[in-house]
């Protein structure tokens, strides 16, 4: 009787749109378990640092902790959460975290879950030109100690530190640990799961939900057979983002015809009088920069940007031969380095037989003017003595930038939105900055009663991130082009600029140097 009366009142005294709206309010998260989509406020595709930090930020905020959020990841996140390596083994997926990124992770309660024995702060950077030997040194302790306040308990950043090297798996494990400590209601993680398709509105195979108009909502069909309907679909799914493709967002850019060779290396500790492992070294060669970034103990991570042919050559070498090539790249002239790339990439197996690459390096070291400094502070990295087994890998270098970071019910994060050359080490920091900004944008929409997936609500995210990220991509791209020039004019211009900024005698240069150091920290340009 009550249902008949309700139907009569709705039919004759309540307009159809109001009746439908009241029904929607009661059925906001409801779904027909038999043959319809599960309804979510936010679905994020991608369980890397960008996606996991967004989920952590949303679930740790009182404003958004009640939202129904789903995360989809193809890998087994249980393995990521239990990731563990011996103290003398490191992943070759390592990144430099700026002070800005550290502050964000600390606010989320993530930093305390990081294995600090696998985090290496560094206080200096040595950067120099491979053709002219022009060099600049960044020393945080001596340059910025008068310009910055001391750290507080709320901010664990050491003010004498440029950045913090750590492995990406260490960060992912800390994020997963933090997520597991948060309330799990209205939170779903679909790992070991791939996306079969994304459609606007329910797929034809699903029955329509007459109580809620989902025709404009993205529907994500999973390999498990489930279908999720998202008020907001977030793509943190990498450079070949399916979310970006679904949204028909163009990504522009180019390939650099360069590959990044990465490896974990062991450094010599003989005749060590200073903690050189707290210094990051980078030398710009005509084919691309080579960098050694410190890890805990006598270890470092190698990032060598070079031609695809050189990358293939380097990956064929055994440990002692590759060690010799890395040492040559930091010490010899570019002509000598190129000659060593012409040696046969044979595997050296005998301990008694002299390694041809090491033999060539030793001979050329004696007959080539060295890049050693004649005054204090200009150092070379400790020699590489070995390469961690199975740590050598390479990847193509690209620049990509999406035309927009958001559309109605769509947002892009990290590599799905932008891909950057690794010479500045800013890829992960930009992704974490995206997550922080998008989380803040969603929080604002929720607290002001707006539809969090509406394009107007998401515009603040693009305003906050797009121009700054474009600036970083542009600066790094120009540096790549500038240091790829081998002509006398290009070498002279960049060397003059580098020496001028490094000079203590030229008025105003210390301010420029301090500004550059601030960018490396994540303040301003890289924030």
Coordinates of C-alpha atoms in Angstrom, one line a residue:
X1 CA 0.0 0.0 0.0
X2 CA 2.8 2.4 0.9
X3 CA 4.6 1.7 -2.4
X4 CA 1.4 2.3 -4.3
X5 CA 0.8 5.6 -2.5
X6 CA 4.4 6.7 -3.1
X7 CA 4.1 5.9 -6.8
X8 CA 0.9 7.9 -7.0
X9 CA 2.4 11.0 -5.3
X10 CA 5.4 10.9 -7.5
X11 CA 3.4 10.5 -10.7
X12 CA 0.9 13.3 -10.0
X13 CA 2.6 15.8 -7.6
X14 CA 6.3 15.5 -8.1
X15 CA 8.1 16.4 -11.3
X16 CA 10.0 13.5 -12.9
X17 CA 13.4 15.1 -12.6
X18 CA 13.0 15.8 -8.9
X19 CA 11.8 12.3 -8.3
X20 CA 14.8 10.9 -10.2
X21 CA 17.2 13.1 -8.3
X22 CA 15.9 12.0 -4.9
X23 CA 16.2 8.4 -6.0
X24 CA 19.8 9.0 -7.1
X25 CA 20.7 10.5 -3.8
X26 CA 19.6 7.3 -2.0
X27 CA 21.3 5.1 -4.5
X28 CA 24.5 7.0 -4.9
X29 CA 26.9 4.0 -4.4
X30 CA 24.4 1.3 -5.2
X31 CA 24.8 -1.1 -8.0
X32 CA 23.0 -4.2 -9.4
X33 CA 25.4 -6.9 -8.5
X34 CA 24.0 -9.2 -11.2
X35 CA 24.8 -7.2 -14.4
X36 CA 25.8 -3.6 -13.9
X37 CA 28.9 -1.6 -13.2
X38 CA 30.3 -1.0 -9.7
X39 CA 30.1 2.8 -9.1
X40 CA 33.2 4.6 -7.8
X41 CA 34.0 8.3 -7.2
X42 CA 37.5 7.9 -8.5
X43 CA 39.2 5.1 -10.4
X44 CA 43.0 5.4 -10.9
X45 CA 44.8 3.2 -13.5
X46 CA 48.4 2.7 -12.5
X47 CA 50.0 1.5 -9.3
X48 CA 53.3 3.3 -9.5
X49 CA 54.4 6.2 -7.3
X50 CA 52.1 8.7 -9.0
X51 CA 48.9 6.6 -8.6
X52 CA 49.8 5.2 -5.1
X53 CA 50.6 8.7 -3.8
X54 CA 47.3 10.0 -5.1
X55 CA 45.4 7.2 -3.3
X56 CA 47.4 7.9 -0.1
X57 CA 46.7 11.6 -0.3
X58 CA 42.9 11.1 -0.8
X59 CA 42.6 8.5 1.9
X60 CA 44.7 10.3 4.5
X61 CA 42.6 13.6 4.1
X62 CA 39.5 14.0 6.3
X63 CA 37.9 15.8 3.3
X64 CA 38.2 12.9 0.9
X65 CA 38.7 9.8 3.0
X66 CA 35.0 8.9 2.6
X67 CA 35.2 8.8 -1.2
X68 CA 34.9 5.4 -2.9
X69 CA 38.3 5.0 -4.7
X70 CA 39.6 2.1 -6.8
X71 CA 43.1 1.5 -8.1
X72 CA 44.0 -0.9 -10.9
X73 CA 47.5 -2.3 -11.4
X74 CA 48.7 -5.1 -13.6
X75 CA 51.6 -6.1 -11.2
X76 CA 51.3 -8.1 -7.9
X77 CA 51.4 -5.4 -5.3
X78 CA 51.8 -7.9 -2.5
X79 CA 55.2 -8.6 -3.9
X80 CA 55.9 -4.9 -4.0
X81 CA 54.9 -4.5 -0.4
X82 CA 57.2 -7.4 0.7
X83 CA 60.1 -6.2 -1.6
X84 CA 63.5 -6.8 0.1
X85 CA 67.1 -6.9 -1.0
X86 CA 70.4 -7.5 0.8
X87 CA 72.2 -4.4 2.0
X88 CA 74.8 -4.8 -0.8
X89 CA 72.2 -5.1 -3.6
X90 CA 70.2 -2.2 -5.0
X91 CA 67.5 -1.9 -7.7
X92 CA 68.6 -0.1 -10.8
X93 CA 65.3 1.9 -10.6
X94 CA 66.5 4.7 -8.4
X95 CA 65.4 8.3 -8.2
X96 CA 66.5 11.6 -6.7
X97 CA 63.8 13.0 -4.4
X98 CA 63.8 16.8 -3.8
X99 CA 63.0 18.5 -0.6
X100 CA 59.6 19.4 -1.9
X101 CA 58.8 15.7 -2.7
X102 CA 60.1 14.7 0.8
X103 CA 57.8 17.2 2.5
X104 CA 54.8 15.9 0.5
X105 CA 55.6 12.3 1.5
X106 CA 56.2 13.3 5.1
X107 CA 52.8 15.1 5.2
X108 CA 51.2 11.9 3.9
X109 CA 52.9 9.8 6.6
X110 CA 54.8 7.9 4.0
X111 CA 58.4 9.0 4.7
X112 CA 58.5 7.3 8.1
X113 CA 57.9 3.9 6.4
X114 CA 60.9 4.3 4.1
X115 CA 63.8 2.1 4.8
X116 CA 66.3 4.9 5.7
X117 CA 69.2 2.5 5.4
X118 CA 68.5 2.5 1.7
X119 CA 68.2 6.3 1.4
X120 CA 71.3 8.4 0.6
X121 CA 71.2 12.2 1.0
X122 CA 73.8 14.1 -1.0
X123 CA 75.2 17.6 -0.3
X124 CA 77.2 18.4 -3.4
X125 CA 77.0 18.2 -7.2
X126 CA 79.9 18.3 -9.6
X127 CA 78.9 19.1 -13.2
X128 CA 81.3 19.7 -16.1
X129 CA 81.6 20.0 -19.8
X130 CA 83.2 17.0 -21.6
X131 CA 84.8 19.2 -24.3
X132 CA 85.9 22.3 -22.5
X133 CA 86.2 21.0 -18.9
X134 CA 84.2 24.1 -17.7
X135 CA 82.8 23.1 -14.3
X136 CA 80.3 24.2 -11.7
X137 CA 80.1 22.9 -8.1
X138 CA 77.0 23.1 -6.0
X139 CA 77.8 22.8 -2.3
X140 CA 74.6 23.1 -0.2
X141 CA 76.4 23.3 3.2
X142 CA 78.6 26.2 2.3
X143 CA 76.3 28.1 -0.1
X144 CA 72.8 28.0 1.4
X145 CA 73.4 27.7 5.1
X146 CA 72.9 31.4 5.7
X147 CA 69.8 31.6 3.4
X148 CA 67.6 28.8 4.9
X149 CA 66.1 28.1 8.3
X150 CA 67.1 24.9 10.2
X151 CA 64.9 21.9 9.8
X152 CA 62.0 21.1 12.2
X153 CA 60.6 17.9 13.5
X154 CA 57.6 18.4 11.1
X155 CA 60.0 18.7 8.1
X156 CA 62.7 16.0 8.2
X157 CA 64.6 17.6 5.3
X158 CA 68.3 18.3 6.2
X159 CA 68.9 21.9 5.0
X160 CA 72.4 21.0 3.9
X161 CA 71.1 18.3 1.5
X162 CA 70.4 18.7 -2.2
X163 CA 68.2 15.7 -2.6
X164 CA 67.8 12.1 -1.5
X165 CA 68.6 9.1 -3.6
X166 CA 66.5 6.0 -3.1
X167 CA 65.2 3.1 -5.1
X168 CA 61.7 3.3 -6.5
X169 CA 60.7 0.0 -4.9
X170 CA 61.6 1.4 -1.5
X171 CA 59.2 4.3 -2.1
X172 CA 56.4 2.0 -3.5
X173 CA 56.7 -0.3 -0.5
X174 CA 56.4 2.7 1.9
X175 CA 53.3 3.9 0.0
X176 CA 51.7 0.5 0.2
X177 CA 52.5 0.2 3.9
X178 CA 51.0 3.6 4.6
X179 CA 47.9 2.7 2.5
X180 CA 47.4 -0.5 4.5
X181 CA 47.3 1.5 7.7
X182 CA 44.5 3.7 6.5
X183 CA 40.8 2.8 6.8
X184 CA 39.9 0.3 4.0
X185 CA 36.3 1.1 3.7
X186 CA 35.4 2.5 0.2
X187 CA 38.9 1.6 -1.0
X188 CA 39.5 -1.2 -3.6
X189 CA 42.9 -2.2 -5.1
X190 CA 42.6 -4.4 -8.1
X191 CA 46.2 -5.7 -8.6
X192 CA 47.2 -8.5 -11.0
X193 CA 44.5 -7.0 -13.2
X194 CA 44.6 -5.4 -16.6
X195 CA 42.1 -3.1 -18.3
X196 CA 40.2 -4.8 -21.2
X197 CA 38.5 -1.7 -22.4
X198 CA 37.3 1.8 -21.5
X199 CA 34.0 3.1 -22.8
X200 CA 32.0 6.2 -22.2
X201 CA 28.8 5.0 -20.6
X202 CA 28.0 1.4 -19.9
X203 CA 29.2 -1.2 -22.4
X204 CA 26.5 -2.9 -24.5
X205 CA 26.9 -6.1 -22.5
X206 CA 25.7 -4.4 -19.3
X207 CA 22.2 -3.5 -18.4
X208 CA 21.5 0.2 -17.9
X209 CA 20.9 1.5 -14.4
X210 CA 17.6 3.4 -14.7
X211 CA 18.2 5.1 -11.3
X212 CA 21.4 6.9 -12.3
X213 CA 22.5 8.4 -15.5
X214 CA 26.0 7.1 -16.2
X215 CA 26.1 7.9 -19.9
X216 CA 28.9 10.4 -19.5
X217 CA 30.9 8.4 -17.0
X218 CA 33.9 6.3 -18.1
X219 CA 33.4 2.6 -17.7
X220 CA 36.4 0.4 -17.2
X221 CA 36.2 -3.3 -18.0
X222 CA 38.7 -5.4 -16.2
X223 CA 40.3 -8.7 -17.1
X224 CA 38.6 -10.2 -14.0
X225 CA 35.2 -9.6 -15.6
X226 CA 34.3 -6.6 -13.4
X227 CA 33.3 -3.3 -14.8
X228 CA 33.8 0.0 -12.8
X229 CA 32.0 3.2 -13.5
X230 CA 34.1 6.3 -12.5
X231 CA 32.9 9.8 -11.6
X232 CA 36.6 10.6 -12.3
X233 CA 39.0 8.4 -14.1
X234 CA 42.7 9.1 -13.4
X235 CA 45.4 7.9 -15.8
X236 CA 48.7 7.3 -14.0
X237 CA 49.4 4.6 -16.6
X238 CA 52.6 5.7 -18.2
X239 CA 53.8 7.1 -21.5
X240 CA 51.5 4.9 -23.6
X241 CA 48.5 5.7 -21.4
X242 CA 45.3 3.9 -22.3
X243 CA 43.4 6.6 -20.4
X244 CA 44.9 9.4 -22.5
X245 CA 44.1 7.4 -25.7
X246 CA 40.5 6.8 -24.5
X247 CA 40.1 10.6 -23.9
X248 CA 41.6 11.4 -27.3
X249 CA 44.1 13.7 -25.7
X250 CA 47.0 14.4 -28.0
X251 CA 50.5 14.0 -26.6
X252 CA 53.2 15.9 -28.5
X253 CA 57.0 15.6 -28.5
X254 CA 59.8 13.7 -30.1
X255 CA 62.3 10.9 -29.6
X256 CA 65.9 12.0 -28.8
X257 CA 67.6 9.1 -30.6
X258 CA 69.3 8.4 -27.3
X259 CA 69.0 5.6 -24.8
X260 CA 69.6 5.8 -21.1
X261 CA 71.8 3.0 -19.7
X262 CA 71.3 2.3 -16.0
X263 CA 73.2 0.1 -13.6
X264 CA 74.2 -0.3 -10.0
X265 CA 77.9 0.0 -9.5
X266 CA 80.4 -0.5 -6.7
X267 CA 83.0 2.2 -6.1
X268 CA 86.6 1.9 -4.9
X269 CA 87.1 3.1 -1.3
X270 CA 90.9 3.1 -1.5
X271 CA 92.7 6.3 -0.5
X272 CA 89.4 7.9 0.6
X273 CA 89.8 10.9 2.8
X274 CA 86.4 12.5 2.3
X275 CA 82.8 11.1 1.9
X276 CA 82.8 11.4 -1.8
X277 CA 79.8 9.1 -2.0
X278 CA 77.7 12.1 -0.8
X279 CA 78.5 13.9 -4.1
X280 CA 76.6 13.5 -7.4
X281 CA 78.7 13.7 -10.5
X282 CA 77.6 14.5 -14.0
X283 CA 79.7 15.0 -17.1
X284 CA 78.2 16.3 -20.4
X285 CA 79.6 14.4 -23.4
X286 CA 78.6 15.2 -27.0
X287 CA 76.5 12.0 -27.1
X288 CA 74.8 12.8 -23.8
X289 CA 75.4 13.2 -20.1
X290 CA 76.8 10.5 -17.8
X291 CA 76.0 10.6 -14.1
X292 CA 76.9 8.7 -11.0
X293 CA 74.4 9.3 -8.2
X294 CA 75.3 8.1 -4.7
X295 CA 73.6 5.2 -2.9
X296 CA 74.3 4.1 0.7
X297 CA 77.8 2.6 1.2
X298 CA 80.3 2.3 -1.6
X299 CA 77.6 2.1 -4.2
X300 CA 76.1 4.4 -6.9
X301 CA 73.6 4.3 -9.6
X302 CA 74.7 5.0 -13.2
X303 CA 72.6 6.9 -15.7
X304 CA 74.4 7.2 -19.0
X305 CA 72.5 8.9 -21.9
X306 CA 74.1 7.9 -25.2
X307 CA 73.4 6.7 -28.7
X308 CA 71.4 3.5 -29.3
X309 CA 74.5 1.9 -30.8
X310 CA 76.7 2.8 -27.8
X311 CA 73.9 1.6 -25.4
X312 CA 73.9 -1.8 -27.2
X313 CA 77.7 -1.9 -27.0
X314 CA 77.7 -1.1 -23.2
X315 CA 75.2 -3.8 -22.4
X316 CA 77.3 -6.4 -24.1
X317 CA 80.3 -5.8 -21.8
X318 CA 81.2 -7.8 -18.8
X319 CA 81.6 -6.2 -15.3
X320 CA 85.3 -5.3 -15.6
X321 CA 85.0 -4.0 -19.1
X322 CA 81.9 -1.8 -18.4
X323 CA 83.6 -0.5 -15.2
X324 CA 86.6 0.6 -17.3
X325 CA 84.3 2.3 -19.9
X326 CA 82.5 4.2 -17.1
X327 CA 85.8 5.3 -15.6
X328 CA 87.0 6.4 -19.0
X329 CA 83.8 8.4 -19.6
X330 CA 84.6 10.5 -16.5
X331 CA 88.4 10.9 -17.1
X332 CA 89.4 10.7 -20.7
X333 CA 88.9 13.1 -23.6
X334 CA 85.9 12.6 -25.9
X335 CA 88.2 11.4 -28.7
X336 CA 89.7 8.7 -26.4
X337 CA 86.3 7.6 -25.2
X338 CA 85.1 7.3 -28.8
X339 CA 88.1 5.1 -29.6
X340 CA 87.3 2.8 -26.8
X341 CA 83.9 2.2 -28.3
X342 CA 85.7 0.7 -31.3
X343 CA 87.2 -2.1 -29.2
X344 CA 85.6 -5.5 -29.7
X345 CA 82.9 -6.0 -27.0
X346 CA 84.2 -9.4 -26.1
X347 CA 83.5 -11.0 -22.7
X348 CA 86.5 -11.0 -20.4
X349 CA 86.5 -14.2 -18.3
X350 CA 90.1 -14.8 -17.1
X351 CA 91.2 -13.1 -13.9
X352 CA 94.9 -13.5 -14.9
X353 CA 94.4 -12.1 -18.4
X354 CA 94.5 -8.3 -18.5
X355 CA 91.2 -6.7 -19.5
X356 CA 91.6 -4.9 -22.9
X357 CA 89.4 -2.1 -21.8
X358 CA 91.2 -1.5 -18.5
X359 CA 94.5 -1.9 -20.4
X360 CA 93.4 0.8 -22.8
X361 CA 92.2 3.1 -20.0
X362 CA 95.5 2.7 -18.1
X363 CA 97.6 3.5 -21.2
X364 CA 95.5 6.5 -22.1
X365 CA 95.4 7.8 -18.6
X366 CA 99.2 8.1 -18.7
X367 CA 99.3 9.8 -22.1
X368 CA 96.2 12.1 -21.9
X369 CA 95.8 15.3 -20.0
X370 CA 93.7 14.5 -17.0
X371 CA 90.5 16.2 -15.9
X372 CA 91.8 16.4 -12.4
X373 CA 91.5 19.7 -10.7
X374 CA 94.3 22.0 -9.7
X375 CA 92.3 23.5 -6.8
X376 CA 90.3 22.3 -3.9
X377 CA 86.7 21.0 -4.5
X378 CA 87.0 19.8 -8.1
X379 CA 86.9 16.1 -7.8
X380 CA 86.4 13.0 -9.9
X381 CA 84.2 10.2 -8.7
X382 CA 85.8 7.2 -7.1
X383 CA 86.7 4.5 -9.7
X384 CA 84.0 2.0 -10.5
X385 CA 85.3 -1.5 -9.6
X386 CA 82.4 -3.7 -10.4
X387 CA 78.8 -3.8 -11.8
X388 CA 76.0 -5.5 -9.8
X389 CA 74.9 -8.6 -11.7
X390 CA 71.7 -8.2 -13.8
X391 CA 71.5 -4.5 -13.1
X392 CA 72.4 -3.2 -16.5
X393 CA 69.4 -2.1 -18.6
X394 CA 68.5 0.7 -21.1
X395 CA 65.4 2.6 -22.2
X396 CA 64.7 5.1 -25.0
X397 CA 64.7 8.8 -24.2
X398 CA 61.7 10.8 -25.2
X399 CA 60.0 14.1 -24.6
X400 CA 56.2 14.1 -24.5
X401 CA 53.6 16.5 -23.2
X402 CA 49.9 16.1 -23.4
X403 CA 47.8 18.9 -24.7
X404 CA 45.8 19.0 -21.5
X405 CA 45.9 17.2 -18.1
X406 CA 42.1 17.0 -17.7
X407 CA 38.8 16.8 -19.5
X408 CA 35.4 16.1 -18.2
X409 CA 35.8 13.1 -15.9
X410 CA 39.4 12.5 -16.9
X411 CA 42.7 13.5 -15.3
X412 CA 46.3 12.5 -16.2
X413 CA 49.3 12.1 -13.9
X414 CA 53.0 11.6 -14.3
X415 CA 54.3 10.0 -17.5
X416 CA 50.8 9.8 -18.9
X417 CA 50.8 13.6 -18.9
X418 CA 54.5 14.3 -19.5
X419 CA 57.8 12.5 -20.2
X420 CA 61.1 14.2 -19.6
X421 CA 64.8 13.6 -20.3
X422 CA 66.5 12.1 -17.2
X423 CA 69.4 14.6 -17.2
X424 CA 67.8 16.7 -14.5
X425 CA 66.4 13.7 -12.5
X426 CA 63.0 15.3 -12.2
X427 CA 60.6 12.8 -13.6
X428 CA 59.5 11.3 -10.3
X429 CA 59.4 14.7 -8.6
X430 CA 57.1 16.1 -11.3
X431 CA 54.8 13.0 -10.9
X432 CA 54.6 13.5 -7.1
X433 CA 53.8 17.2 -7.6
X434 CA 51.0 16.2 -10.0
X435 CA 49.6 13.9 -7.3
X436 CA 49.7 16.5 -4.6
X437 CA 48.0 19.1 -6.9
X438 CA 45.2 16.8 -8.1
X439 CA 44.5 15.6 -4.5
X440 CA 44.2 19.2 -3.4
X441 CA 41.9 20.0 -6.4
X442 CA 39.6 17.1 -5.5
X443 CA 39.6 18.1 -1.8
X444 CA 38.5 21.6 -2.8
X445 CA 35.7 20.3 -5.0
X446 CA 34.4 18.0 -2.3
X447 CA 34.5 20.6 0.5
X448 CA 32.7 23.1 -1.8
X449 CA 30.0 20.8 -2.9
X450 CA 31.1 20.5 -6.5
X451 CA 31.2 17.5 -8.8
X452 CA 34.8 16.3 -8.5
X453 CA 34.8 14.9 -12.0
X454 CA 33.4 17.9 -13.7
X455 CA 35.8 19.7 -16.1
X456 CA 35.3 23.0 -14.3
X457 CA 36.3 21.4 -11.0
X458 CA 39.5 20.0 -12.6
X459 CA 40.6 23.2 -14.3
X460 CA 42.5 24.2 -11.2
X461 CA 44.8 21.2 -11.5
X462 CA 45.8 22.1 -15.0
X463 CA 46.4 25.8 -14.0
X464 CA 48.6 24.7 -11.2
X465 CA 50.7 22.1 -13.0
X466 CA 50.7 22.6 -16.8
X467 CA 52.8 25.8 -17.2
X468 CA 55.4 24.8 -14.6
X469 CA 55.8 21.3 -16.0
X470 CA 56.1 22.7 -19.6
X471 CA 58.9 25.1 -18.3
X472 CA 60.8 22.2 -16.8
X473 CA 60.5 20.1 -20.0
X474 CA 61.6 23.1 -22.1
X475 CA 64.7 23.9 -19.9
X476 CA 65.8 20.2 -19.9
X477 CA 65.3 19.9 -23.7
X478 CA 67.3 23.0 -24.3
X479 CA 70.1 21.7 -22.1
X480 CA 70.1 18.5 -24.0
X481 CA 70.4 20.4 -27.3
X482 CA 73.0 22.9 -26.0
X483 CA 75.3 20.2 -24.7
X484 CA 75.0 18.1 -27.9
X485 CA 76.6 20.9 -29.9
X486 CA 80.2 20.2 -30.8
X487 CA 81.0 23.3 -32.8
X488 CA 83.4 25.9 -31.3
X489 CA 80.8 28.6 -30.9
X490 CA 78.3 26.4 -29.0
X491 CA 81.1 25.0 -26.8
X492 CA 82.4 28.5 -26.1
X493 CA 79.0 29.9 -25.2
X494 CA 78.0 27.2 -22.8
X495 CA 81.5 27.1 -21.2
X496 CA 81.5 30.8 -20.7
X497 CA 78.1 30.7 -19.0
X498 CA 79.1 27.7 -16.8
X499 CA 82.3 29.4 -15.7
X500 CA 80.5 32.7 -15.0
X501 CA 77.9 31.1 -12.8
X502 CA 80.7 29.1 -11.0
X503 CA 82.7 32.3 -10.4
X504 CA 82.8 33.8 -6.9
X505 CA 84.4 37.0 -8.2
X506 CA 81.7 38.1 -10.7
X507 CA 79.0 40.2 -9.0
X508 CA 75.5 38.6 -9.1
X509 CA 76.7 35.2 -10.0
X510 CA 76.3 33.8 -6.5
X511 CA 72.7 34.7 -6.6
X512 CA 72.2 32.9 -9.9
X513 CA 74.0 29.8 -8.5
X514 CA 71.8 29.9 -5.4
X515 CA 68.7 30.1 -7.6
X516 CA 69.7 27.1 -9.6
X517 CA 70.3 25.2 -6.4
X518 CA 66.9 26.1 -5.2
X519 CA 65.4 24.6 -8.4
X520 CA 67.3 21.4 -7.9
X521 CA 65.7 21.2 -4.4
X522 CA 62.3 21.4 -5.9
X523 CA 61.6 25.1 -5.0
X524 CA 60.2 27.2 -7.9
X525 CA 60.9 25.8 -11.3
X526 CA 61.0 22.2 -10.3
X527 CA 58.3 22.5 -7.5

